[in-house]
Amino acid sequence: MVESIGWWFRNKIKSISYAFNFFLFLLKETVNFPWNKRVGFKVLIMQIYFTGVEALSVIALISLGIGAVIIIQGVSILPMFGQSSLMYSILIMIITRELGPLLTAFIITARSGSAITTELGNMVISHEMEAYMSIGLHPISYLGVPRLYGVVLAMLFLNIYFNLFGLLGSYIVASFIHNLPFDEYLLNLIQTLSFEDIFSAFLKSIVFGVIVAVVSIYYGFDVNRAVTEVPQKTIKSIGTSITLCILADAVIVILTRI
Amino acid sequence: MKFGFRHADKFVGLFVLIAIIFITASVVVTGVNQRWFSRDYEYFTRFRTAEGLSVGMAIKLRGFQIGKVERIILNDKNQVDITFVIYDTFINKVVGNSMIELASNPLGLGGGINFYPGKNSKEIIPEFSFIPSDQTAEGKKLSESDLLDKPEGQDAITALMENVDPILNDVDSLLLSMTALLNTVDSALSGNQSSPIGGMLLNLEGTTQKFNTILPVIETIMQDVNRMTTSLSLLMAELEDPTGLIPKLIDPTGSFDTMLNDDNILFDQILILLNDVHANLDNLASITGDIRGITPELNSVLNEATGALQEGGKVLEGLSNNPLLRKGISDEVKASYEHSNLREEDF
């Protein structure tokens, strides 16, 4: 039993060390990306297209719904307590600071993170990595880095769209139910929105984007031989991404509120 | 090739462009709101104590915020130096003979710093200059002179009253609400309203009228019953003494003899008595029928009384949970009475 615990512990340390080194190498290649002539910018554009543009409809729908619900509930309940102005703070707090980045990260994890792990895993199985290496291209530089950039940028832009639809688009939905003057709504929203809110949302988007991309790429390259490993790694990739995003969210909230 | 793939570059370009425009607009608007692009002019003043002062405290001129406190420090002479800024839009108000006044109040209702511009001067005080406060000798001199543009009554008490004023307004609106409520109750009590209380009173009036018609009948019945009770008590008194009763009954000149030879007088009396009893029972049946007839109305009256009490409870709860003090009237799920309408009741 002691032997098995030792074996398990050694393996854990080994895998954590491998993951950390992989992360450092990916970061180094990411920094070098703009000056690296041999990597494909087309891969980056296509990654932004798959991750950002194609996920826009889902993001728009979710943010419209959440924003409209907050406005309707706020307009109905808060005046009873004489706190109508709190609606804008709640709207900014939920849409911009909290749910926006987190929901966007979840959607990208489910849509693109899983796709990246599956794609890279299948490429490993079909020995495409060896083919890249044989012509002098490092698979992490050529396949991993553009995906990392693509996911981070798409996360950032999707978060902006989440705010756009959640704060302004939802007003249109809510205006069918409650008569709320647009100029009054916009003015209050602008007065409530602070630079700290925008900065917090940006920081979260970048951190979540890095987490989702690195975890997905890592598990994609972690596939060894069998096709059956691909779905297993994909599931692990999604679970790890979501867990790490929630932990990172908690840390960022604590840091920005201290 | 799929349309999206062929034009992926254009889609991504548009996607990025709109996002950048939106975020740039948001940052610019936020910057304008937080006065990133505006110039603030710095001045300093002096107070005896920092009591009631805080960094970020608004500096107001006739209710308009024209600046804010930046720094508060204790100098070598144990005086409090205040560095404050005046917004560029109000810099033309900072003219010679201006003065700063701390308007704090002992009730803890907040406070502020009031700025009073000089009266006869058009010259703007240069940045980083000293502007006297009302706690300095220069400030007191200015305050007593006619050089200060200070509205009448604009002192600490006025500032306090400005804070009290919103509360009084709230109390006023509460009193208005209570007056309206009392008028409603008054109107309902006069029977001029279709509210639950009004309906209840109307029903109560009808029921009382019906009771008034029934009462004489009940009185007659009660007199008959009283007479019967007197007879019965006499009979019971006689029956209490069996030794005296038996001899009287079996005596040849006693009751049995009298009863058998009285030309049916006793039987006639019994017959009359039975007829009286029969009439009384008829009356009782009639009363029971009447009472059964008004039972649904009584139910309705009781139902409406319950509704009125619930409404009254909500009003009291509303008064005790007034938004000024607590959290308003809580939502309540109304339970409908089974027989809210007479027609719905199954007789």
Coordinates of C-alpha atoms in Angstrom, one line a residue:
Chain A
M1 CA 0.0 0.0 0.0
V2 CA 2.8 2.4 0.9
E3 CA 4.4 1.5 -2.4
S4 CA 1.2 2.3 -4.3
I5 CA 0.9 5.7 -2.5
G6 CA 4.5 6.5 -3.4
W7 CA 3.9 5.5 -7.0
W8 CA 0.8 7.7 -7.2
F9 CA 2.5 10.6 -5.5
R10 CA 5.5 10.3 -7.9
N11 CA 3.2 10.2 -10.9
K12 CA 1.2 13.3 -9.7
I13 CA 4.4 15.3 -9.2
K14 CA 5.6 14.2 -12.6
S15 CA 2.4 15.1 -14.4
I16 CA 2.2 18.5 -12.5
S17 CA 5.8 19.2 -13.4
Y18 CA 5.1 18.2 -17.1
A19 CA 2.0 20.5 -17.2
F20 CA 3.9 23.4 -15.7
N21 CA 6.8 23.0 -18.2
F22 CA 4.3 22.7 -21.0
F23 CA 2.6 25.9 -19.8
L24 CA 6.0 27.8 -19.7
F25 CA 7.0 26.6 -23.1
L26 CA 3.6 27.6 -24.5
L27 CA 4.0 31.1 -22.9
K28 CA 7.5 31.4 -24.4
E29 CA 6.2 30.5 -27.9
T30 CA 3.2 32.8 -27.4
V31 CA 5.6 35.8 -26.7
N32 CA 7.6 34.8 -29.8
F33 CA 4.5 34.4 -32.0
P34 CA 4.4 37.9 -33.6
W35 CA 8.0 37.6 -34.8
N36 CA 7.8 33.9 -35.8
K37 CA 7.5 33.9 -39.6
R38 CA 6.8 30.2 -39.9
V39 CA 3.5 30.1 -37.9
G40 CA 0.2 30.5 -39.7
F41 CA -1.8 33.6 -39.0
K42 CA -4.6 31.9 -41.0
V43 CA -4.9 29.4 -38.1
L44 CA -5.3 32.4 -35.7
I45 CA -8.0 34.0 -37.9
M46 CA -9.9 30.7 -38.2
Q47 CA -9.6 30.1 -34.5
I48 CA -11.2 33.5 -33.8
Y49 CA -13.8 32.7 -36.3
F50 CA -14.7 29.4 -34.8
T51 CA -14.5 30.5 -31.2
G52 CA -15.7 34.1 -31.5
V53 CA -17.9 34.7 -34.5
E54 CA -19.7 31.3 -34.4
A55 CA -20.4 31.6 -30.7
L56 CA -21.8 35.1 -31.0
S57 CA -25.5 34.0 -31.4
V58 CA -25.4 31.9 -28.2
I59 CA -23.7 34.7 -26.2
A60 CA -26.2 37.3 -27.5
L61 CA -29.2 35.1 -26.6
I62 CA -27.9 34.4 -23.1
S63 CA -26.9 38.0 -22.3
L64 CA -30.1 39.5 -23.7
G65 CA -32.1 37.1 -21.5
I66 CA -30.1 37.8 -18.3
G67 CA -30.0 41.5 -18.9
A68 CA -33.8 41.7 -19.6
V69 CA -34.6 39.7 -16.5
I70 CA -32.5 41.9 -14.3
I71 CA -34.1 45.1 -15.7
I72 CA -37.6 43.7 -15.3
Q73 CA -37.0 42.4 -11.8
G74 CA -35.2 45.6 -10.8
V75 CA -37.9 47.9 -12.2
S76 CA -40.6 45.8 -10.4
I77 CA -39.0 45.3 -7.0
L78 CA -36.4 47.9 -6.2
P79 CA -38.8 51.0 -6.2
M80 CA -40.7 49.3 -3.4
F81 CA -37.7 49.8 -1.2
G82 CA -36.9 53.2 -2.6
Q83 CA -33.7 51.9 -4.2
S84 CA -34.4 52.2 -8.0
S85 CA -30.9 53.4 -8.7
L86 CA -29.5 50.1 -7.3
M87 CA -30.8 48.4 -10.5
Y88 CA -27.9 49.9 -12.5
S89 CA -25.3 48.8 -10.0
I90 CA -26.8 45.3 -10.0
L91 CA -26.8 45.3 -13.8
I92 CA -23.1 46.3 -14.0
M93 CA -22.2 44.0 -11.2
I94 CA -23.8 40.9 -12.8
I95 CA -23.4 41.6 -16.5
T96 CA -20.0 43.3 -16.6
R97 CA -18.1 42.1 -13.6
E98 CA -19.4 38.6 -12.8
L99 CA -21.6 36.6 -15.1
G100 CA -20.3 38.1 -18.4
P101 CA -16.8 36.8 -18.2
L102 CA -17.7 33.5 -16.4
L103 CA -20.6 32.5 -18.7
T104 CA -18.5 33.4 -21.8
A105 CA -15.7 31.2 -20.4
F106 CA -18.2 28.3 -19.9
I107 CA -19.6 28.6 -23.4
I108 CA -16.1 28.8 -24.9
T109 CA -15.0 25.8 -22.8
A110 CA -18.0 23.8 -24.0
R111 CA -17.8 24.8 -27.7
S112 CA -14.2 25.5 -28.5
G113 CA -12.2 24.0 -25.6
S114 CA -13.6 20.6 -26.3
A115 CA -13.1 21.0 -30.0
I116 CA -9.4 22.0 -29.6
T117 CA -8.7 18.9 -27.4
T118 CA -10.5 16.6 -29.8
E119 CA -8.8 18.0 -32.8
L120 CA -5.3 17.9 -31.3
G121 CA -5.8 14.5 -29.8
N122 CA -6.9 13.1 -33.2
M123 CA -3.8 14.7 -34.8
V124 CA -1.5 13.1 -32.3
I125 CA -3.1 9.7 -33.0
S126 CA -2.7 10.0 -36.7
H127 CA 1.0 11.0 -36.3
E128 CA 0.6 14.4 -37.8
M129 CA 2.8 15.8 -35.0
E130 CA 5.7 13.7 -36.3
A131 CA 5.0 15.1 -39.8
Y132 CA 5.2 18.7 -38.6
M133 CA 8.4 18.0 -36.7
S134 CA 9.9 16.3 -39.7
I135 CA 9.6 19.5 -41.7
G136 CA 11.0 21.6 -38.9
L137 CA 7.8 23.0 -37.4
H138 CA 7.2 22.6 -33.7
P139 CA 3.6 21.4 -33.2
I140 CA 3.1 23.6 -30.1
S141 CA 4.3 26.7 -31.9
Y142 CA 2.4 26.0 -35.1
L143 CA -0.8 24.4 -33.6
G144 CA -0.9 25.4 -29.9
V145 CA 0.0 29.1 -30.0
P146 CA -2.4 30.4 -32.6
R147 CA -5.2 28.5 -30.7
L148 CA -4.1 30.2 -27.5
Y149 CA -4.2 33.6 -29.1
G150 CA -7.4 32.9 -30.9
V151 CA -9.2 31.7 -27.7
V152 CA -7.9 34.6 -25.6
L153 CA -8.9 37.2 -28.2
A154 CA -12.3 35.6 -28.9
M155 CA -13.0 35.5 -25.1
L156 CA -12.1 39.2 -24.8
F157 CA -14.3 40.2 -27.8
L158 CA -17.1 37.9 -26.8
N159 CA -17.1 39.4 -23.3
I160 CA -17.5 42.9 -24.9
Y161 CA -20.4 41.6 -27.0
F162 CA -21.9 40.0 -23.8
N163 CA -21.9 43.5 -22.3
L164 CA -23.2 45.1 -25.4
F165 CA -26.2 42.8 -25.6
G166 CA -26.6 42.5 -21.9
L167 CA -26.6 46.2 -21.1
L168 CA -28.1 47.8 -24.2
G169 CA -29.9 45.0 -26.1
S170 CA -31.7 43.8 -23.0
Y171 CA -33.2 47.3 -22.6
I172 CA -35.1 46.8 -25.8
V173 CA -36.5 43.5 -24.5
A174 CA -37.4 45.1 -21.1
S175 CA -39.0 48.1 -22.8
F176 CA -41.8 45.9 -24.2
I177 CA -42.8 45.2 -20.6
H178 CA -41.8 48.4 -18.7
N179 CA -41.9 52.0 -19.8
L180 CA -38.3 53.0 -19.0
P181 CA -37.0 56.1 -20.8
F182 CA -33.8 55.2 -22.8
D183 CA -31.9 58.4 -22.1
E184 CA -32.5 58.1 -18.4
Y185 CA -31.5 54.4 -18.5
L186 CA -28.3 55.1 -20.5
L187 CA -27.3 58.1 -18.3
N188 CA -27.7 56.1 -15.1
L189 CA -25.8 53.2 -16.6
I190 CA -22.9 55.5 -17.6
Q191 CA -22.8 57.1 -14.2
T192 CA -22.7 53.8 -12.5
L193 CA -20.1 52.2 -14.8
S194 CA -16.5 52.8 -13.5
F195 CA -13.1 52.0 -14.9
E196 CA -12.6 49.4 -12.3
D197 CA -15.6 47.5 -13.7
I198 CA -14.2 47.5 -17.2
F199 CA -10.7 46.6 -16.0
S200 CA -12.1 43.7 -13.9
A201 CA -14.0 42.3 -16.9
F202 CA -10.9 42.6 -19.1
L203 CA -8.7 40.9 -16.6
K204 CA -11.1 38.0 -16.1
S205 CA -11.6 37.6 -19.9
I206 CA -7.8 37.3 -20.4
V207 CA -7.2 35.0 -17.4
F208 CA -10.2 32.7 -18.4
G209 CA -9.1 32.7 -22.0
V210 CA -5.6 31.6 -21.1
I211 CA -7.0 28.9 -18.7
V212 CA -9.4 27.5 -21.3
A213 CA -6.8 27.5 -24.1
V214 CA -3.9 26.1 -22.1
V215 CA -6.0 23.3 -20.5
S216 CA -7.5 22.4 -23.9
I217 CA -4.2 22.4 -25.7
Y218 CA -2.5 20.5 -22.9
Y219 CA -5.1 17.7 -22.8
G220 CA -5.0 17.5 -26.7
F221 CA -1.3 16.9 -26.7
D222 CA -1.7 14.6 -23.7
V223 CA -3.3 11.9 -25.9
N224 CA -0.9 9.0 -26.6
R225 CA -2.1 6.3 -28.9
A226 CA -5.6 5.1 -28.6
V227 CA -8.7 6.8 -30.1
T228 CA -10.6 6.0 -26.9
E229 CA -8.3 8.4 -25.1
V230 CA -9.7 11.4 -27.0
P231 CA -13.2 11.6 -25.4
Q232 CA -11.6 10.9 -22.0
K233 CA -9.2 13.8 -22.4
T234 CA -11.9 16.0 -23.7
I235 CA -14.1 15.4 -20.6
K236 CA -11.1 16.1 -18.4
S237 CA -10.3 19.2 -20.3
I238 CA -13.8 20.6 -19.8
G239 CA -13.9 19.7 -16.1
T240 CA -10.5 21.2 -15.4
S241 CA -11.2 24.4 -17.4
I242 CA -14.5 25.1 -15.6
T243 CA -12.9 24.4 -12.1
L244 CA -9.9 26.5 -12.8
C245 CA -12.1 29.4 -14.1
I246 CA -14.2 29.4 -11.0
L247 CA -11.1 29.4 -8.8
A248 CA -9.5 32.2 -10.8
D249 CA -12.8 34.1 -10.6
A250 CA -12.8 33.9 -6.8
V251 CA -9.2 35.0 -6.6
I252 CA -9.7 37.9 -8.9
V253 CA -12.8 39.0 -7.0
I254 CA -10.9 38.9 -3.8
L255 CA -7.9 40.8 -5.2
T256 CA -10.0 43.5 -6.9
R257 CA -12.2 44.0 -3.7
I258 CA -9.4 44.3 -1.2
Chain B
M1 CA -16.6 25.9 -49.6
K2 CA -18.8 27.2 -46.9
F3 CA -19.8 30.9 -47.2
G4 CA -18.5 31.6 -43.7
F5 CA -15.1 30.0 -44.3
R6 CA -14.7 31.9 -47.6
H7 CA -15.3 35.2 -45.9
A8 CA -13.9 34.3 -42.5
D9 CA -11.4 37.2 -42.7
K10 CA -14.2 39.8 -43.2
F11 CA -16.4 38.3 -40.5
V12 CA -13.5 38.3 -38.0
G13 CA -12.5 41.9 -39.0
L14 CA -16.1 43.1 -38.5
F15 CA -16.4 41.1 -35.2
V16 CA -13.2 42.7 -33.9
L17 CA -14.0 46.2 -35.2
I18 CA -17.4 46.5 -33.6
A19 CA -16.0 45.2 -30.3
I20 CA -13.2 47.7 -30.3
I21 CA -15.6 50.6 -31.2
F22 CA -17.9 49.6 -28.3
I23 CA -15.1 49.2 -25.7
T24 CA -13.4 52.5 -26.8
A25 CA -16.7 54.3 -26.5
S26 CA -17.3 52.8 -23.1
V27 CA -13.9 53.8 -21.8
V28 CA -14.2 57.3 -23.2
V29 CA -17.6 57.8 -21.6
T30 CA -16.4 56.4 -18.3
G31 CA -13.4 58.7 -18.5
V32 CA -15.5 61.7 -19.1
N33 CA -17.8 60.7 -16.3
Q34 CA -14.8 60.3 -14.0
R35 CA -13.3 63.6 -15.1
W36 CA -10.2 62.1 -16.7
F37 CA -9.9 64.7 -19.3
S38 CA -10.9 67.7 -17.2
R39 CA -8.6 70.0 -15.3
D40 CA -9.0 70.6 -11.6
Y41 CA -7.6 73.7 -9.8
E42 CA -5.9 73.1 -6.5
Y43 CA -6.3 75.4 -3.5
F44 CA -5.8 75.0 0.2
T45 CA -7.4 76.2 3.4
R46 CA -7.0 75.7 7.1
F47 CA -9.3 74.4 9.9
R48 CA -8.8 74.1 13.7
T49 CA -9.8 70.5 13.7
A50 CA -10.4 67.7 11.1
E51 CA -13.6 66.7 12.9
G52 CA -16.3 66.4 10.3
L53 CA -13.9 66.5 7.4
S54 CA -13.0 63.6 5.1
V55 CA -11.1 63.1 1.8
G56 CA -13.4 63.2 -1.1
M57 CA -15.9 65.4 0.7
A58 CA -17.9 67.6 -1.8
I59 CA -17.4 71.3 -1.9
K60 CA -20.7 73.0 -2.7
L61 CA -21.7 76.4 -3.9
R62 CA -25.5 76.9 -3.5
G63 CA -26.0 73.1 -3.7
F64 CA -23.8 72.5 -6.8
Q65 CA -20.8 70.4 -6.3
I66 CA -17.9 72.6 -7.6
G67 CA -15.0 70.5 -6.2
K68 CA -13.8 68.0 -3.6
V69 CA -11.3 67.6 -0.8
E70 CA -8.1 65.9 -1.9
R71 CA -5.8 65.8 1.2
I72 CA -6.1 66.5 4.9
I73 CA -2.9 66.9 6.9
L74 CA -1.9 68.1 10.4
N75 CA 0.7 70.8 10.1
D76 CA 3.6 71.8 12.5
K77 CA 1.4 74.3 14.3
N78 CA -1.2 71.6 15.0
Q79 CA -3.6 73.1 12.5
V80 CA -5.4 71.1 9.9
D81 CA -4.4 72.0 6.3
I82 CA -7.0 71.0 3.7
T83 CA -6.0 70.7 0.0
F84 CA -9.0 70.8 -2.3
V85 CA -9.7 71.0 -6.0
I86 CA -12.2 73.2 -7.9
Y87 CA -13.6 71.8 -11.2
D88 CA -12.6 73.8 -14.3
T89 CA -16.3 74.6 -15.1
F90 CA -16.6 76.5 -11.8
I91 CA -13.2 78.2 -11.7
N92 CA -14.6 81.6 -12.5
K93 CA -16.5 81.5 -9.1
V94 CA -13.2 81.4 -7.2
V95 CA -12.7 85.1 -7.0
G96 CA -11.1 87.4 -4.3
N97 CA -12.6 87.4 -0.8
S98 CA -14.0 83.9 -1.2
M99 CA -14.4 81.8 1.9
I100 CA -14.8 78.1 2.8
E101 CA -17.2 77.0 5.6
L102 CA -17.6 73.5 7.2
A103 CA -21.2 72.7 7.5
S104 CA -21.3 69.7 9.8
N105 CA -24.1 68.9 12.2
P106 CA -24.3 67.2 15.5
L107 CA -27.0 64.8 14.5
G108 CA -24.7 62.8 12.2
L109 CA -26.9 63.6 9.1
G110 CA -23.9 64.3 7.0
G111 CA -22.4 67.6 6.2
G112 CA -20.3 69.3 3.6
I113 CA -18.1 72.2 2.8
N114 CA -19.8 75.3 1.5
F115 CA -17.9 77.7 -0.7
Y116 CA -18.9 81.4 -0.7
P117 CA -17.4 83.6 -3.5
G118 CA -16.5 87.2 -2.9
K119 CA -18.9 89.9 -3.8
N120 CA -17.1 92.8 -5.2
S121 CA -14.2 91.0 -6.9
K122 CA -13.9 89.6 -10.5
E123 CA -10.3 88.5 -10.2
I124 CA -9.9 84.7 -10.1
I125 CA -7.7 83.5 -7.3
P126 CA -4.5 81.8 -8.6
E127 CA -4.1 78.1 -8.3
F128 CA -2.4 76.7 -5.1
S129 CA -3.5 79.9 -3.2
F130 CA -4.9 80.0 0.3
I131 CA -8.7 80.5 0.7
P132 CA -9.6 81.3 4.3
S133 CA -12.1 79.1 6.2
D134 CA -14.7 80.3 8.7
Q135 CA -12.4 79.0 11.5
T136 CA -9.6 81.4 10.7
A137 CA -9.3 85.0 11.6
E138 CA -9.5 86.1 8.0
G139 CA -12.6 84.0 7.4
K140 CA -14.3 85.5 10.5
K141 CA -13.5 89.0 9.3
L142 CA -14.9 88.2 5.9
S143 CA -18.0 86.6 7.4
E144 CA -18.7 89.7 9.4
S145 CA -18.1 92.0 6.4
D146 CA -20.3 92.7 3.5
L147 CA -17.8 91.3 1.0
L148 CA -19.1 87.7 1.0
D149 CA -21.8 86.5 -1.4
K150 CA -23.5 84.4 1.3
P151 CA -27.2 83.8 1.2
E152 CA -29.3 84.6 4.3
G153 CA -29.5 81.7 6.7
Q154 CA -26.8 79.7 4.9
D155 CA -25.0 78.4 7.9
A156 CA -24.5 75.1 9.7
I157 CA -28.1 75.1 10.9
T158 CA -29.3 75.6 7.4
A159 CA -27.2 72.8 6.1
L160 CA -28.6 70.6 8.9
M161 CA -32.1 71.7 7.9
E162 CA -31.4 70.8 4.3
N163 CA -30.6 67.3 5.5
V164 CA -33.7 67.2 7.7
D165 CA -35.9 68.5 4.8
P166 CA -36.0 65.3 2.8
I167 CA -37.0 63.4 6.0
L168 CA -39.8 65.9 6.6
N169 CA -40.9 65.5 3.0
D170 CA -41.1 61.7 3.5
V171 CA -43.1 62.2 6.8
D172 CA -45.4 64.6 4.9
S173 CA -46.1 62.0 2.2
L174 CA -46.7 59.4 4.9
L175 CA -49.2 61.7 6.6
L176 CA -50.9 62.3 3.2
S177 CA -51.1 58.6 2.7
M178 CA -52.6 58.1 6.2
T179 CA -55.2 60.9 5.5
A180 CA -56.2 59.2 2.3
L181 CA -56.5 55.9 4.1
L182 CA -58.6 57.5 6.9
N183 CA -60.9 59.1 4.2
T184 CA -61.3 55.8 2.6
V185 CA -62.2 54.2 5.9
D186 CA -64.6 57.1 6.7
S187 CA -66.3 56.7 3.3
A188 CA -66.6 53.0 3.8
L189 CA -68.1 53.4 7.2
S190 CA -70.7 55.9 5.7
G191 CA -71.6 53.1 3.2
N192 CA -70.6 55.2 0.2
Q193 CA -68.0 52.7 -1.1
S194 CA -68.0 49.4 -2.8
S195 CA -64.9 48.3 -0.8
P196 CA -65.1 45.2 1.5
I197 CA -66.0 47.4 4.5
G198 CA -68.8 49.2 2.7
G199 CA -70.3 45.9 1.4
M200 CA -70.0 44.4 4.8
L201 CA -71.8 47.3 6.5
L202 CA -74.6 47.2 3.9
N203 CA -75.1 43.4 4.4
L204 CA -75.0 44.0 8.2
E205 CA -77.8 46.6 7.9
G206 CA -80.0 44.2 5.9
T207 CA -79.4 41.5 8.4
T208 CA -80.3 43.7 11.3
Q209 CA -83.6 44.7 9.6
K210 CA -84.5 41.0 9.2
F211 CA -83.6 40.4 12.8
N212 CA -86.0 43.3 13.8
T213 CA -88.9 41.6 12.0
I214 CA -88.2 38.3 13.7
L215 CA -87.7 39.6 17.2
P216 CA -91.5 40.2 18.0
V217 CA -92.3 36.6 17.0
I218 CA -89.5 35.3 19.2
E219 CA -90.9 37.4 22.1
T220 CA -94.3 35.8 21.8
I221 CA -92.8 32.4 21.7
M222 CA -90.7 33.2 24.8
Q223 CA -93.9 34.2 26.7
D224 CA -95.6 30.9 25.8
V225 CA -92.5 29.0 26.9
N226 CA -92.4 31.0 30.1
R227 CA -96.0 30.0 30.9
M228 CA -95.3 26.4 30.1
T229 CA -92.2 26.5 32.3
T230 CA -94.3 27.9 35.3
S231 CA -96.9 25.1 34.9
L232 CA -94.2 22.5 34.7
S233 CA -92.5 23.8 37.8
L234 CA -95.8 23.6 39.7
L235 CA -96.3 20.0 38.5
M236 CA -92.8 19.1 39.6
A237 CA -93.4 20.6 43.0
E238 CA -96.4 18.4 43.4
L239 CA -94.6 15.3 42.2
E240 CA -91.8 15.9 44.7
D241 CA -94.1 14.7 47.5
P242 CA -95.4 11.2 46.5
T243 CA -96.9 10.4 49.9
G244 CA -99.3 13.3 49.6
L245 CA -100.0 12.7 45.9
I246 CA -101.0 9.0 46.0
P247 CA -103.7 9.3 48.7
K248 CA -105.1 12.3 46.9
L249 CA -105.2 10.3 43.7
I250 CA -106.8 7.2 45.1
D251 CA -109.2 9.1 47.5
P252 CA -112.9 8.5 46.3
T253 CA -113.3 12.3 46.5
G254 CA -109.8 12.9 45.1
S255 CA -108.3 13.8 41.8
F256 CA -109.2 10.6 39.9
D257 CA -112.8 11.0 40.8
T258 CA -112.8 14.7 39.9
M259 CA -111.1 13.9 36.7
L260 CA -113.6 11.2 35.7
N261 CA -116.6 13.2 36.7
D262 CA -115.8 16.8 35.5
D263 CA -117.7 16.8 32.2
N264 CA -114.4 16.7 30.2
I265 CA -113.3 20.0 31.6
L266 CA -109.8 18.7 32.3
F267 CA -109.5 17.0 28.9
D268 CA -110.6 20.3 27.2
Q269 CA -107.9 22.1 29.1
I270 CA -105.3 19.5 28.1
L271 CA -106.5 19.9 24.5
I272 CA -106.1 23.7 24.6
L273 CA -102.6 23.2 26.1
L274 CA -101.6 20.8 23.3
N275 CA -102.9 23.2 20.7
D276 CA -100.8 26.0 22.3
V277 CA -97.8 23.7 22.2
H278 CA -98.5 22.9 18.5
A279 CA -98.7 26.6 17.6
N280 CA -95.5 27.3 19.4
L281 CA -93.7 24.5 17.5
D282 CA -95.0 26.0 14.2
N283 CA -93.5 29.3 15.2
L284 CA -90.2 27.7 16.0
A285 CA -90.2 26.0 12.6
S286 CA -90.8 29.3 11.0
I287 CA -87.9 31.0 12.9
T288 CA -85.6 28.1 12.0
G289 CA -86.5 28.5 8.3
D290 CA -85.8 32.3 8.5
I291 CA -82.4 31.7 10.2
R292 CA -81.5 29.2 7.6
G293 CA -82.4 31.7 4.9
I294 CA -80.0 34.3 6.2
T295 CA -77.1 31.9 6.9
P296 CA -75.4 32.5 3.5
E297 CA -75.6 36.2 4.0
L298 CA -74.1 35.8 7.4
N299 CA -71.3 33.7 5.8
S300 CA -70.8 36.4 3.3
V301 CA -70.7 39.0 6.0
L302 CA -68.2 37.0 8.0
N303 CA -66.1 36.4 4.9
E304 CA -66.0 40.1 4.1
A305 CA -65.2 40.9 7.7
T306 CA -62.2 38.6 7.5
G307 CA -61.1 40.3 4.2
A308 CA -61.5 43.7 5.9
L309 CA -59.4 42.6 8.9
Q310 CA -56.7 41.2 6.5
E311 CA -56.7 44.5 4.6
G312 CA -56.5 46.4 8.0
G313 CA -53.6 44.0 9.0
K314 CA -51.8 44.9 5.7
V315 CA -52.3 48.6 6.3
L316 CA -50.8 48.3 9.8
E317 CA -48.0 46.1 8.5
G318 CA -47.4 48.7 5.8
L319 CA -47.3 51.5 8.4
S320 CA -44.9 49.5 10.6
N321 CA -42.8 48.4 7.6
N322 CA -42.8 51.8 6.0
P323 CA -40.0 52.1 3.4
L324 CA -38.6 55.0 5.6
L325 CA -38.2 52.5 8.4
R326 CA -38.2 49.0 7.1
K327 CA -39.1 47.2 3.9
G328 CA -42.6 48.0 2.7
I329 CA -45.6 45.7 2.5
S330 CA -44.8 42.1 1.9
D331 CA -46.5 40.2 -0.8
E332 CA -49.4 38.0 0.3
V333 CA -51.1 35.2 -1.5
K334 CA -54.9 35.6 -1.2
A335 CA -56.9 32.6 -0.3
S336 CA -60.3 32.8 -2.0
Y337 CA -63.3 31.9 0.1
E338 CA -65.1 28.8 -1.1
H339 CA -68.5 30.6 -1.2
S340 CA -67.5 34.1 -2.2
N341 CA -70.8 34.4 -4.1
L342 CA -74.2 33.3 -2.9
R343 CA -74.9 31.6 -6.3
E344 CA -71.8 29.4 -5.9
E345 CA -72.9 27.8 -2.7
D346 CA -74.4 24.4 -2.9
F347 CA -77.6 24.4 -0.8

